[in-house]
CSV table of C-alpha atoms and ligand atoms in Angstrom, one decimal:
chain,number,residue,atom,x,y,z
A,2,UNK,CA,-0.3,0.0,-0.1
A,3,UNK,CA,1.3,3.6,-0.7
A,4,UNK,CA,2.7,4.9,2.3
A,5,UNK,CA,0.9,8.6,2.9
A,6,UNK,CA,3.5,11.5,2.4
A,7,UNK,CA,2.9,15.0,1.3
A,8,UNK,CA,6.5,15.3,1.4
A,9,UNK,CA,9.8,13.4,0.7
A,10,UNK,CA,12.0,15.0,2.7
A,11,UNK,CA,15.9,14.7,1.8
A,12,UNK,CA,19.5,14.5,3.5
A,13,UNK,CA,22.2,14.9,2.2
A,14,UNK,CA,25.8,14.0,2.7
A,15,UNK,CA,28.4,16.3,1.9
A,16,UNK,CA,28.1,20.0,-0.6
A,17,UNK,CA,31.0,20.2,-2.0
A,18,UNK,CA,31.1,20.5,-5.8
A,19,UNK,CA,28.7,17.7,-6.3
A,20,UNK,CA,26.4,18.5,-3.7
A,21,UNK,CA,26.0,22.7,-4.2
A,22,UNK,CA,25.7,21.3,-7.8
A,23,UNK,CA,22.4,19.0,-6.5
A,24,UNK,CA,21.0,22.3,-4.0
A,25,UNK,CA,21.5,24.6,-7.4
A,26,UNK,CA,19.2,22.1,-9.6
A,27,UNK,CA,16.9,21.3,-7.0
A,28,UNK,CA,15.7,24.9,-6.9
A,29,UNK,CA,16.0,26.0,-10.3
A,30,UNK,CA,14.2,23.4,-11.4
A,31,UNK,CA,11.6,22.6,-7.9
A,32,UNK,CA,8.1,22.8,-9.9
A,33,UNK,CA,8.4,21.0,-12.4
A,34,UNK,CA,10.3,18.5,-10.1
A,35,UNK,CA,8.5,18.3,-7.4
A,36,UNK,CA,5.4,17.6,-10.2
A,37,UNK,CA,7.1,15.0,-11.8
A,38,UNK,CA,7.7,13.4,-8.8
A,39,UNK,CA,3.1,14.5,-8.0
A,40,UNK,CA,5.3,16.1,-3.6
A,41,UNK,CA,7.7,18.4,-2.8
A,42,UNK,CA,11.3,17.9,-2.2
A,43,UNK,CA,12.6,19.2,0.7
A,44,UNK,CA,15.9,19.3,1.9
A,45,UNK,CA,16.1,19.1,4.5
A,46,UNK,CA,19.3,19.1,7.1
A,47,UNK,CA,23.0,18.5,4.6
A,48,UNK,CA,26.3,16.8,6.8
A,49,UNK,CA,29.5,18.8,6.3
A,50,UNK,CA,33.4,17.7,7.9
A,51,UNK,CA,33.6,22.3,8.1
A,52,UNK,CA,30.8,23.7,9.7
A,53,UNK,CA,32.0,26.7,10.0
A,54,UNK,CA,33.1,27.1,6.1
A,55,UNK,CA,30.7,29.9,4.2
A,56,UNK,CA,28.6,28.5,1.9
A,57,UNK,CA,27.5,31.5,-0.7
A,58,UNK,CA,23.6,31.2,-1.4
A,59,UNK,CA,22.7,27.8,1.1
A,60,UNK,CA,23.4,30.5,4.4
A,61,UNK,CA,19.4,28.8,5.0
A,62,UNK,CA,20.3,24.5,4.2
A,63,UNK,CA,20.9,23.4,8.1
A,64,UNK,CA,24.5,22.0,8.1
A,65,UNK,CA,24.7,18.9,10.2
A,66,UNK,CA,28.6,17.1,11.7
A,67,UNK,CA,27.3,14.5,13.1
A,68,UNK,CA,26.0,11.1,10.3
A,69,UNK,CA,22.8,10.6,13.8
A,70,UNK,CA,21.2,14.4,13.0
A,71,UNK,CA,20.1,12.5,9.6
A,72,UNK,CA,19.6,8.3,10.3
A,73,UNK,CA,17.4,9.6,13.2
A,74,UNK,CA,15.4,11.7,11.5
A,75,UNK,CA,11.6,10.6,10.6
A,76,UNK,CA,10.8,13.7,7.8
A,77,UNK,CA,13.6,12.3,6.0
A,78,UNK,CA,13.2,9.9,3.4
A,79,UNK,CA,16.4,10.3,0.7
A,80,UNK,CA,19.7,10.7,1.4
A,81,UNK,CA,21.8,11.8,-1.2
A,82,UNK,CA,25.0,10.4,-0.5
A,83,UNK,CA,27.8,12.7,-1.9
A,84,UNK,CA,30.8,12.6,0.5
A,85,UNK,CA,32.9,10.2,-1.9
A,86,UNK,CA,35.8,7.3,-0.3
A,87,UNK,CA,35.0,5.1,1.3
A,88,UNK,CA,34.6,5.2,4.4
A,89,UNK,CA,33.2,7.0,6.1
A,90,UNK,CA,30.3,7.2,3.5
A,91,UNK,CA,30.0,3.8,3.5
A,92,UNK,CA,29.2,2.8,6.7
A,93,UNK,CA,26.8,6.4,6.9
A,94,UNK,CA,24.2,4.2,3.7
A,95,UNK,CA,24.6,1.7,5.0
A,96,UNK,CA,23.3,2.9,9.0
A,97,UNK,CA,20.3,5.3,6.6
A,98,UNK,CA,19.3,2.1,5.0
A,99,UNK,CA,19.1,0.4,8.5
A,100,UNK,CA,16.8,2.8,9.4
A,101,UNK,CA,14.4,2.7,6.8
A,102,UNK,CA,15.8,5.6,4.5
A,103,UNK,CA,17.0,4.9,0.1
A,104,UNK,CA,20.6,5.9,-0.7
A,105,UNK,CA,21.4,8.0,-3.7
A,106,UNK,CA,24.8,8.0,-4.5
A,107,UNK,CA,27.5,9.6,-6.9
A,108,UNK,CA,30.2,7.3,-5.2
A,109,UNK,CA,32.0,5.2,-7.5
A,110,UNK,CA,34.4,3.6,-5.5
A,111,UNK,CA,31.7,2.0,-2.4
A,112,UNK,CA,30.0,0.9,-5.7
A,113,UNK,CA,33.2,-0.5,-7.4
A,114,UNK,CA,34.4,-2.0,-4.0
A,115,UNK,CA,31.3,-3.5,-2.1
A,116,UNK,CA,28.2,-2.8,-4.7
A,117,UNK,CA,27.4,-6.3,-3.5
A,118,UNK,CA,26.8,-5.5,0.3
A,119,UNK,CA,25.0,-2.0,-0.6
A,120,UNK,CA,22.5,-3.8,-2.9
A,121,UNK,CA,22.2,-7.2,-0.1
A,122,UNK,CA,21.2,-4.8,2.8
A,123,UNK,CA,18.4,-2.3,-0.2
A,124,UNK,CA,17.0,-5.1,-0.4
A,125,UNK,CA,17.0,-6.7,2.8
A,126,UNK,CA,15.4,-3.7,4.2
A,127,UNK,CA,13.0,-2.6,1.6
A,128,UNK,CA,14.8,0.9,0.3
A,129,UNK,CA,16.4,1.6,-3.4
A,130,UNK,CA,19.9,2.1,-3.8
A,131,UNK,CA,21.0,4.0,-6.7
A,132,UNK,CA,23.8,5.0,-7.9
A,133,UNK,CA,23.0,6.3,-11.6
A,134,UNK,CA,26.6,9.5,-11.7
A,135,UNK,CA,29.1,7.1,-10.3
A,136,UNK,CA,30.0,7.0,-13.7
A,137,UNK,CA,30.6,9.2,-16.9
A,138,UNK,CA,28.7,12.2,-14.7
A,139,UNK,CA,25.2,13.5,-16.3
A,140,UNK,CA,25.0,10.2,-19.0
A,141,UNK,CA,22.6,8.0,-18.2
A,142,UNK,CA,23.9,4.6,-18.1
A,143,UNK,CA,23.2,2.9,-15.9
A,144,UNK,CA,19.9,3.3,-16.1
A,145,UNK,CA,20.5,2.2,-19.0
A,146,UNK,CA,21.4,-1.2,-18.6
A,147,UNK,CA,19.5,-1.2,-15.0
A,148,UNK,CA,16.3,-0.5,-18.2
A,149,UNK,CA,16.8,0.5,-21.0
A,150,UNK,CA,18.1,-2.0,-22.6
A,151,UNK,CA,18.3,-4.7,-20.3
A,152,UNK,CA,16.3,-7.3,-22.8
A,153,UNK,CA,19.9,-7.4,-24.6
A,154,UNK,CA,22.1,-9.9,-24.6
A,155,UNK,CA,25.4,-7.4,-24.8
A,156,UNK,CA,29.1,-8.5,-26.9
A,157,UNK,CA,30.6,-5.4,-25.1
A,158,UNK,CA,30.5,-1.8,-23.7
A,159,UNK,CA,34.1,0.4,-24.6
A,160,UNK,CA,33.8,3.5,-22.6
A,161,UNK,CA,36.0,6.7,-22.5
A,162,UNK,CA,35.0,7.1,-18.9
A,163,UNK,CA,37.9,10.1,-17.5
A,164,UNK,CA,37.4,13.2,-17.9
A,165,UNK,CA,40.8,14.6,-17.1
A,166,UNK,CA,43.5,11.5,-19.3
A,167,UNK,CA,40.7,12.2,-21.9
A,168,UNK,CA,40.8,15.9,-22.2
A,169,UNK,CA,45.0,15.0,-21.6
A,170,UNK,CA,45.1,12.5,-24.8
A,171,UNK,CA,43.2,15.8,-26.7
A,172,UNK,CA,46.0,18.5,-26.7
A,173,UNK,CA,48.4,16.3,-27.1
A,174,UNK,CA,46.8,14.8,-29.7
A,175,UNK,CA,45.7,18.6,-31.4
A,176,UNK,CA,48.2,20.9,-29.9
A,177,UNK,CA,50.9,17.6,-30.1
A,178,UNK,CA,51.4,19.0,-26.8
A,179,UNK,CA,54.0,16.6,-23.7
A,180,UNK,CA,52.5,15.0,-21.6
A,181,UNK,CA,53.7,16.4,-18.7
A,182,UNK,CA,52.7,20.0,-20.1
A,183,UNK,CA,49.1,18.1,-20.1
A,184,UNK,CA,49.3,17.1,-17.0
A,185,UNK,CA,49.6,20.7,-15.2
A,186,UNK,CA,47.4,22.5,-17.9
A,187,UNK,CA,44.9,20.1,-17.0
A,188,UNK,CA,45.3,20.4,-12.8
A,189,UNK,CA,45.4,24.7,-13.2
A,190,UNK,CA,41.5,24.1,-15.5
A,191,UNK,CA,40.5,21.7,-12.5
A,192,UNK,CA,39.7,19.5,-13.7
A,193,UNK,CA,42.6,16.9,-12.5
A,194,UNK,CA,43.0,16.5,-9.1
A,195,UNK,CA,46.5,18.3,-7.4
A,196,UNK,CA,47.3,14.2,-6.5
A,197,UNK,CA,46.4,12.4,-10.7
A,198,UNK,CA,47.8,9.4,-10.1
A,199,UNK,CA,43.8,7.6,-9.7
A,200,UNK,CA,43.5,9.6,-13.1
A,201,UNK,CA,46.6,8.8,-15.1
A,202,UNK,CA,47.8,5.8,-13.9
A,203,UNK,CA,43.2,4.1,-14.7
A,204,UNK,CA,42.0,3.0,-11.1
A,205,UNK,CA,39.1,5.8,-11.6
A,206,UNK,CA,38.8,4.5,-15.0
A,207,UNK,CA,38.8,0.4,-13.2
A,208,UNK,CA,36.5,1.6,-11.0
A,209,UNK,CA,34.0,2.6,-13.8
A,210,UNK,CA,34.4,-0.3,-16.0
A,211,UNK,CA,34.3,-2.6,-12.7
A,212,UNK,CA,30.4,-1.0,-12.4
A,213,UNK,CA,29.6,-1.1,-16.3
A,214,UNK,CA,31.0,-5.3,-16.8
A,215,UNK,CA,28.6,-5.2,-13.4
A,216,UNK,CA,25.3,-4.4,-15.5
A,217,UNK,CA,26.4,-5.2,-18.4
A,218,UNK,CA,27.0,-9.0,-18.2
A,219,UNK,CA,24.8,-9.4,-14.8
A,220,UNK,CA,28.1,-10.4,-12.4
A,221,UNK,CA,29.5,-9.1,-10.0
A,222,UNK,CA,32.6,-7.8,-11.5
A,223,UNK,CA,35.3,-6.2,-8.4
A,224,UNK,CA,38.3,-3.6,-8.3
A,225,UNK,CA,40.8,-7.1,-8.7
A,226,UNK,CA,39.3,-7.8,-12.3
A,227,UNK,CA,39.9,-5.6,-13.8
A,228,UNK,CA,43.3,-5.2,-15.9
A,229,UNK,CA,44.8,-1.6,-15.3
A,230,UNK,CA,46.7,0.6,-17.9
A,231,UNK,CA,47.3,4.3,-17.8
A,232,UNK,CA,48.6,7.0,-19.8
A,233,UNK,CA,51.3,7.3,-18.2
A,234,UNK,CA,53.4,5.4,-20.7
A,235,UNK,CA,52.0,7.3,-23.7
A,236,UNK,CA,54.5,10.2,-25.1
A,237,UNK,CA,54.0,12.5,-27.6
A,238,UNK,CA,55.9,10.3,-30.3
A,239,UNK,CA,53.5,7.9,-29.9
A,240,UNK,CA,50.8,10.2,-30.3
A,241,UNK,CA,52.4,11.2,-33.1
A,242,UNK,CA,52.8,8.3,-35.3
A,243,UNK,CA,49.1,7.1,-34.2
A,244,UNK,CA,48.1,10.2,-36.4
A,245,UNK,CA,50.6,9.1,-39.3
A,246,UNK,CA,48.3,5.7,-39.4
A,247,UNK,CA,45.6,6.6,-39.1
A,248,UNK,CA,44.0,6.2,-34.8
A,249,UNK,CA,43.3,9.0,-32.8
A,250,UNK,CA,45.0,7.3,-28.9
A,251,UNK,CA,42.3,6.9,-25.9
A,252,UNK,CA,41.8,5.4,-22.2
A,253,UNK,CA,40.3,3.6,-22.7
A,254,UNK,CA,37.7,1.1,-20.4
A,255,UNK,CA,36.4,-2.0,-22.1
A,256,UNK,CA,34.3,-5.2,-21.2
A,257,UNK,CA,34.3,-7.9,-23.3
A,258,UNK,CA,31.8,-11.3,-24.2
A,259,UNK,CA,35.0,-14.2,-25.6
A,260,UNK,CA,33.0,-16.8,-25.7
A,261,UNK,CA,34.4,-20.2,-24.2
A,262,UNK,CA,36.7,-17.7,-22.3
A,263,UNK,CA,34.1,-15.9,-20.0
A,264,UNK,CA,34.9,-11.5,-19.6
A,265,UNK,CA,37.7,-10.0,-20.3
A,266,UNK,CA,38.0,-6.2,-18.6
A,267,UNK,CA,40.8,-3.7,-18.4
A,268,UNK,CA,41.4,-0.1,-18.9
A,269,UNK,CA,44.1,1.4,-21.0
A,270,UNK,CA,45.0,3.4,-24.1
A,271,UNK,CA,44.2,2.1,-27.4
A,272,UNK,CA,44.7,3.8,-30.7
A,273,UNK,CA,41.2,3.8,-32.0
A,274,UNK,CA,40.7,4.4,-36.3
A,275,UNK,CA,39.1,7.4,-36.9
A,276,UNK,CA,35.2,6.6,-37.6
A,277,UNK,CA,35.3,5.2,-34.4
A,278,UNK,CA,32.3,7.1,-32.2
A,279,UNK,CA,33.9,7.6,-29.6
A,280,UNK,CA,37.7,8.5,-31.8
A,281,UNK,CA,36.0,11.7,-31.6
A,282,UNK,CA,34.7,12.7,-28.3
A,283,UNK,CA,37.2,14.8,-26.8
A,284,UNK,CA,38.1,17.2,-23.9
A,285,UNK,CA,36.3,16.6,-20.9
A,286,UNK,CA,33.9,14.6,-22.4
A,287,UNK,CA,32.2,11.6,-22.0
A,288,UNK,CA,30.9,8.8,-23.5
A,289,UNK,CA,29.4,4.9,-23.8
A,290,UNK,CA,29.4,2.8,-26.3
A,291,UNK,CA,28.2,-0.7,-26.0
A,292,UNK,CA,27.4,-3.5,-28.6
A,293,UNK,CA,23.6,-5.5,-27.9
A,294,UNK,CA,22.0,-8.0,-30.1
A,295,UNK,CA,18.8,-6.5,-29.8
A,296,UNK,CA,19.9,-2.9,-29.6
A,297,UNK,CA,22.8,-2.9,-32.1
A,298,UNK,CA,25.8,0.0,-32.2
A,299,UNK,CA,25.0,2.2,-29.5
A,300,UNK,CA,26.9,5.2,-28.0
A,301,UNK,CA,26.4,8.0,-24.9
A,302,UNK,CA,28.1,11.1,-24.2
A,303,UNK,CA,27.7,14.2,-22.8
A,304,UNK,CA,29.4,15.6,-19.2
A,305,UNK,CA,31.4,13.3,-17.2
A,306,UNK,CA,31.9,15.5,-14.5
A,307,UNK,CA,31.1,18.5,-12.4
A,308,UNK,CA,28.6,19.6,-10.3
A,309,UNK,CA,25.3,20.2,-12.5
A,310,UNK,CA,25.9,17.7,-15.3
A,311,UNK,CA,26.7,15.4,-12.3
A,312,UNK,CA,23.5,17.0,-10.1
A,313,UNK,CA,20.9,15.7,-13.2
A,314,UNK,CA,22.1,12.9,-12.9
A,315,UNK,CA,21.8,12.1,-8.6
A,316,UNK,CA,18.3,14.6,-8.5
A,317,UNK,CA,17.2,11.8,-12.3
A,318,UNK,CA,17.8,8.8,-8.8
A,319,UNK,CA,16.4,11.2,-6.2
A,320,UNK,CA,13.7,11.1,-8.4
A,321,UNK,CA,12.7,7.4,-8.8
A,322,UNK,CA,13.9,6.5,-5.3
A,323,UNK,CA,11.1,9.0,-4.1
A,324,UNK,CA,8.4,7.8,-6.7
A,325,UNK,CA,9.2,4.9,-4.6
A,326,UNK,CA,8.1,5.9,-1.9
A,327,UNK,CA,5.1,7.2,-2.2
A,328,UNK,CA,3.9,4.4,-4.8
A,329,UNK,CA,5.2,1.6,-2.8
A,330,UNK,CA,8.1,-0.2,-4.9
A,331,UNK,CA,11.0,-0.5,-5.3
A,332,UNK,CA,14.0,-1.1,-8.3
A,333,UNK,CA,16.8,-3.1,-7.1
A,334,UNK,CA,18.9,-4.8,-8.5
A,335,UNK,CA,18.8,-7.8,-6.3
A,336,UNK,CA,22.5,-9.6,-6.1
A,337,UNK,CA,21.5,-13.0,-6.5
A,338,UNK,CA,19.9,-13.0,-9.0
A,339,UNK,CA,24.3,-12.1,-10.7
A,340,UNK,CA,25.0,-14.5,-12.9
A,341,UNK,CA,28.8,-16.8,-11.5
A,342,UNK,CA,30.9,-15.3,-13.8
A,343,UNK,CA,34.0,-15.9,-14.9
A,344,UNK,CA,37.0,-13.6,-16.4
A,345,UNK,CA,38.9,-14.4,-19.3
A,346,UNK,CA,42.9,-14.7,-18.4
A,347,UNK,CA,44.6,-12.1,-19.3
A,348,UNK,CA,47.4,-13.8,-21.7
A,349,UNK,CA,43.7,-15.0,-23.5
A,350,UNK,CA,42.4,-11.7,-24.8
A,351,UNK,CA,43.1,-10.7,-28.0
A,352,UNK,CA,43.9,-8.2,-30.0
A,353,UNK,CA,46.3,-6.5,-32.9
A,354,UNK,CA,49.5,-4.5,-31.2
A,355,UNK,CA,50.8,-1.4,-31.8
A,356,UNK,CA,54.2,-1.6,-30.7
A,357,UNK,CA,57.2,1.0,-31.3
A,358,UNK,CA,60.6,-0.7,-31.0
A,359,UNK,CA,64.3,0.8,-30.3
A,360,UNK,CA,67.7,-1.0,-32.5
A,361,UNK,CA,71.0,-0.6,-34.2
A,362,UNK,CA,70.4,0.1,-37.3
A,363,UNK,CA,72.5,-2.1,-39.7
A,364,UNK,CA,71.6,-5.3,-42.2
A,365,UNK,CA,70.0,-8.0,-40.2
A,366,UNK,CA,68.5,-7.2,-36.7
A,367,UNK,CA,66.0,-6.0,-38.7
A,368,UNK,CA,65.4,-9.2,-40.0
A,369,UNK,CA,65.7,-10.3,-37.0
A,370,UNK,CA,63.2,-8.9,-34.8
A,371,UNK,CA,60.6,-9.8,-37.8
A,372,UNK,CA,61.8,-13.4,-37.4
A,373,UNK,CA,60.9,-13.7,-33.5
A,374,UNK,CA,58.4,-11.7,-33.6
A,375,UNK,CA,57.3,-14.7,-36.5
A,376,UNK,CA,57.9,-17.8,-33.5
A,377,UNK,CA,56.5,-16.4,-31.2
A,378,UNK,CA,53.4,-16.7,-33.6
A,379,UNK,CA,52.3,-13.0,-34.1
A,380,UNK,CA,52.0,-12.0,-37.7
A,381,UNK,CA,52.5,-8.0,-38.2
A,382,UNK,CA,50.2,-6.7,-40.8
A,383,UNK,CA,52.4,-3.8,-41.2
A,384,UNK,CA,55.8,-2.4,-40.0
A,385,UNK,CA,57.0,1.1,-40.1
A,386,UNK,CA,61.0,2.1,-39.6
A,387,UNK,CA,63.0,5.2,-39.3
A,388,UNK,CA,66.6,6.8,-39.0
A,389,UNK,CA,66.8,8.3,-35.1
A,390,UNK,CA,69.8,9.3,-34.0
A,391,UNK,CA,71.2,6.3,-32.4
A,392,UNK,CA,69.7,3.8,-34.6
A,393,UNK,CA,66.1,2.5,-35.7
A,394,UNK,CA,63.1,3.2,-34.5
A,395,UNK,CA,60.8,0.9,-36.1
A,396,UNK,CA,57.1,0.7,-35.3
A,397,UNK,CA,54.7,-2.5,-35.7
A,398,UNK,CA,51.5,-2.9,-36.3
A,399,UNK,CA,50.4,-6.5,-35.8
A,400,UNK,CA,46.9,-8.4,-37.1
A,401,UNK,CA,44.8,-10.2,-34.1
A,402,UNK,CA,47.1,-12.2,-31.8
A,403,UNK,CA,47.2,-13.2,-27.9
A,404,UNK,CA,48.4,-11.4,-25.0
A,405,UNK,CA,51.1,-13.9,-23.9
A,406,UNK,CA,52.4,-13.7,-28.1
A,407,UNK,CA,53.1,-10.0,-27.7
A,408,UNK,CA,54.2,-11.2,-24.0
A,409,UNK,CA,56.5,-13.8,-26.2
A,410,UNK,CA,58.3,-11.6,-28.7
A,411,UNK,CA,58.9,-8.7,-26.6
A,412,UNK,CA,61.4,-11.2,-24.4
A,413,UNK,CA,62.9,-12.7,-26.8
A,414,UNK,CA,63.4,-9.1,-29.2
A,415,UNK,CA,65.5,-8.0,-25.4
A,416,UNK,CA,67.6,-11.4,-26.0
A,417,UNK,CA,68.9,-10.5,-29.8
A,418,UNK,CA,72.0,-8.9,-31.0
A,419,UNK,CA,70.9,-5.7,-31.7
A,420,UNK,CA,70.1,-3.7,-29.1
A,421,UNK,CA,66.2,-4.3,-30.0
A,422,UNK,CA,64.3,-3.2,-26.8
A,423,UNK,CA,60.6,-2.6,-27.3
A,424,UNK,CA,60.2,0.8,-26.2
A,425,UNK,CA,55.4,1.1,-26.3
A,426,UNK,CA,53.0,-1.2,-26.5
A,427,UNK,CA,49.9,0.0,-27.0
A,428,UNK,CA,45.9,-1.8,-27.8
A,429,UNK,CA,44.7,-1.6,-31.6
A,430,UNK,CA,41.0,-1.2,-31.2
A,431,UNK,CA,39.7,-3.7,-34.0
A,432,UNK,CA,35.8,-4.0,-32.6
A,433,UNK,CA,34.9,-2.4,-36.6
A,434,UNK,CA,37.3,-3.6,-38.7
A,435,UNK,CA,38.3,-7.6,-40.0
A,436,UNK,CA,41.2,-9.4,-39.3
B,27,NAP,P1,33.9,17.9,-2.6
B,27,NAP,O1,33.6,18.9,-4.0
B,27,NAP,O2,35.1,17.2,-2.1
B,27,NAP,O3,32.7,17.1,-1.6
B,27,NAP,C1,33.4,16.9,0.0
B,27,NAP,C2,31.4,17.3,0.8
B,27,NAP,O4,31.9,15.9,1.5
B,27,NAP,C3,32.5,18.5,1.3
B,27,NAP,O5,31.0,19.4,1.1
B,27,NAP,C4,32.5,17.8,2.7
B,27,NAP,O6,32.4,18.2,3.4
B,27,NAP,C5,31.6,16.3,2.0
B,27,NAP,N1,32.4,16.1,3.7
B,27,NAP,C6,33.7,15.1,2.9
B,27,NAP,N2,34.3,13.9,4.0
B,27,NAP,C7,33.2,13.8,5.0
B,27,NAP,C8,32.9,14.1,6.1
B,27,NAP,N3,33.8,13.0,7.1
B,27,NAP,N4,32.0,13.7,7.7
B,27,NAP,C9,31.5,14.9,7.0
B,27,NAP,N5,31.2,16.1,5.4
B,27,NAP,C10,32.1,14.7,4.7
B,27,NAP,O7,33.4,16.2,-3.8
B,27,NAP,P2,32.4,15.6,-4.8
B,27,NAP,O8,33.3,16.6,-6.5
B,27,NAP,O9,31.2,17.2,-5.1
B,27,NAP,O10,32.1,15.1,-4.7
B,27,NAP,C11,31.2,14.1,-4.5
B,27,NAP,C12,31.0,12.7,-4.5
B,27,NAP,O11,31.3,12.6,-6.4
B,27,NAP,C13,32.5,11.5,-4.9
B,27,NAP,O12,32.0,10.8,-4.9
B,27,NAP,C14,32.8,11.6,-6.2
B,27,NAP,O13,33.9,10.7,-7.1
B,27,NAP,C15,31.4,12.0,-7.6
B,27,NAP,N6,31.3,12.2,-8.4
B,27,NAP,C16,32.2,13.6,-8.6
B,27,NAP,C17,32.0,14.8,-9.4
B,27,NAP,C18,33.1,15.8,-10.4
B,27,NAP,O14,32.5,16.2,-11.1
B,27,NAP,N7,33.1,16.4,-8.7
B,27,NAP,C19,31.6,13.3,-10.7
B,27,NAP,C20,30.5,12.6,-10.6
B,27,NAP,C21,31.2,11.3,-9.1
B,27,NAP,P3,33.3,20.5,3.4
B,27,NAP,O15,32.2,20.8,3.1
B,27,NAP,O16,32.4,21.0,5.0
B,27,NAP,O17,34.4,20.2,3.7
């Protein structure tokens, strides 16, 4: 039976970039949002770390510094967690659900690492746990997988899900900027944290990959299942070669169903053909490309971060949770319905590869390198060679090959006479190509 609620009370945990965006958008669009819900949404309290901080435009909000003030408030129906990090955010959300409140969060760390526990707590307590803003900021991708495309059997999900690295790679590509300069510019623009490790090292994208893969393949993929490589080794030279070969370099989160071998989930820089829909996603924009057996190919594009774009996704969840409260229905993910998972081992994964090597510029060296690749079972699609200061630089693009074969070839090359060494290895996407 529907509960007789005339107002839906919100408790915000956190009033930073996203929290402030949520307050602003709720205020700006109050008439439309309240009408869609069928009852006014009222922010009852906001938990902050430092209640003395100046918060222009938010002076009328009741600030608290003790989570009990929110968990024990019977007028709060939905708790919106926008603090970030695992502790104490996870504990606060569990306490809110145990108190019968639905939870909305933008916290990819908690969803990626403790999703099962959170979904289980929602089911146990008969509340909603919604996390649209945890991947892709304002892009509606979680509900897309949970609901809109749920009829599909997916073979592939590929996403540009980290704005910082996409901004840097765009600058390196379009303005021939070096990695260090691009990073400094991203920090100056406020797109990269003072400590950018999680972004450039691929961890932020890996968390999002785990969330997307879990939903797309209806299984429980954790951060540990994701093979992660960031952009720290991508040099201006590789970007230049990509351009010459008609590719662009993107940091992609990829989840694929490999028939008979399980789910292959990884984050790494990738050479993409220029006609791939993701190739033209530039700057801080994010996009997720999916391939399902009913929808075919589809792409979702938009702002992956920022206060108001992220608030758009958070408030969508608030509206969903509010409707659930008013109609006494919930749209929960029941982790008991997840399929057991099989992860495709990295050695078994297949791709085309770009390799940049340095070696002595004398007869026979390149030949022995090509032979080493042949012995490792790697077939070469193209080879470029040019003279550089201290020898020869050789760029190889392979046909589709197993990861284990590339590792074996690189090891054999290092043992050859002629000082041959592999400087870069980057996967080449083949989803729109043959062979
Ligand atoms: P933020 O600007 O750093 O704000 C964090 C807020 O949480 C602040 O108001 C802070 O209080 C409060 N807080 C932190 N620790 C607390 C504690 N222990 N007790 C009470 N309050 C605490 O963070 P944000 O950028 O808004 O991000 C929030 C969440 O959204 C994160 O999970 C993030 O990953 C996610 N997200 C962010 C974006 C984005 O564009 N920023 C996009 C997508 C998802 P004070 O104000 O007193 O310091």
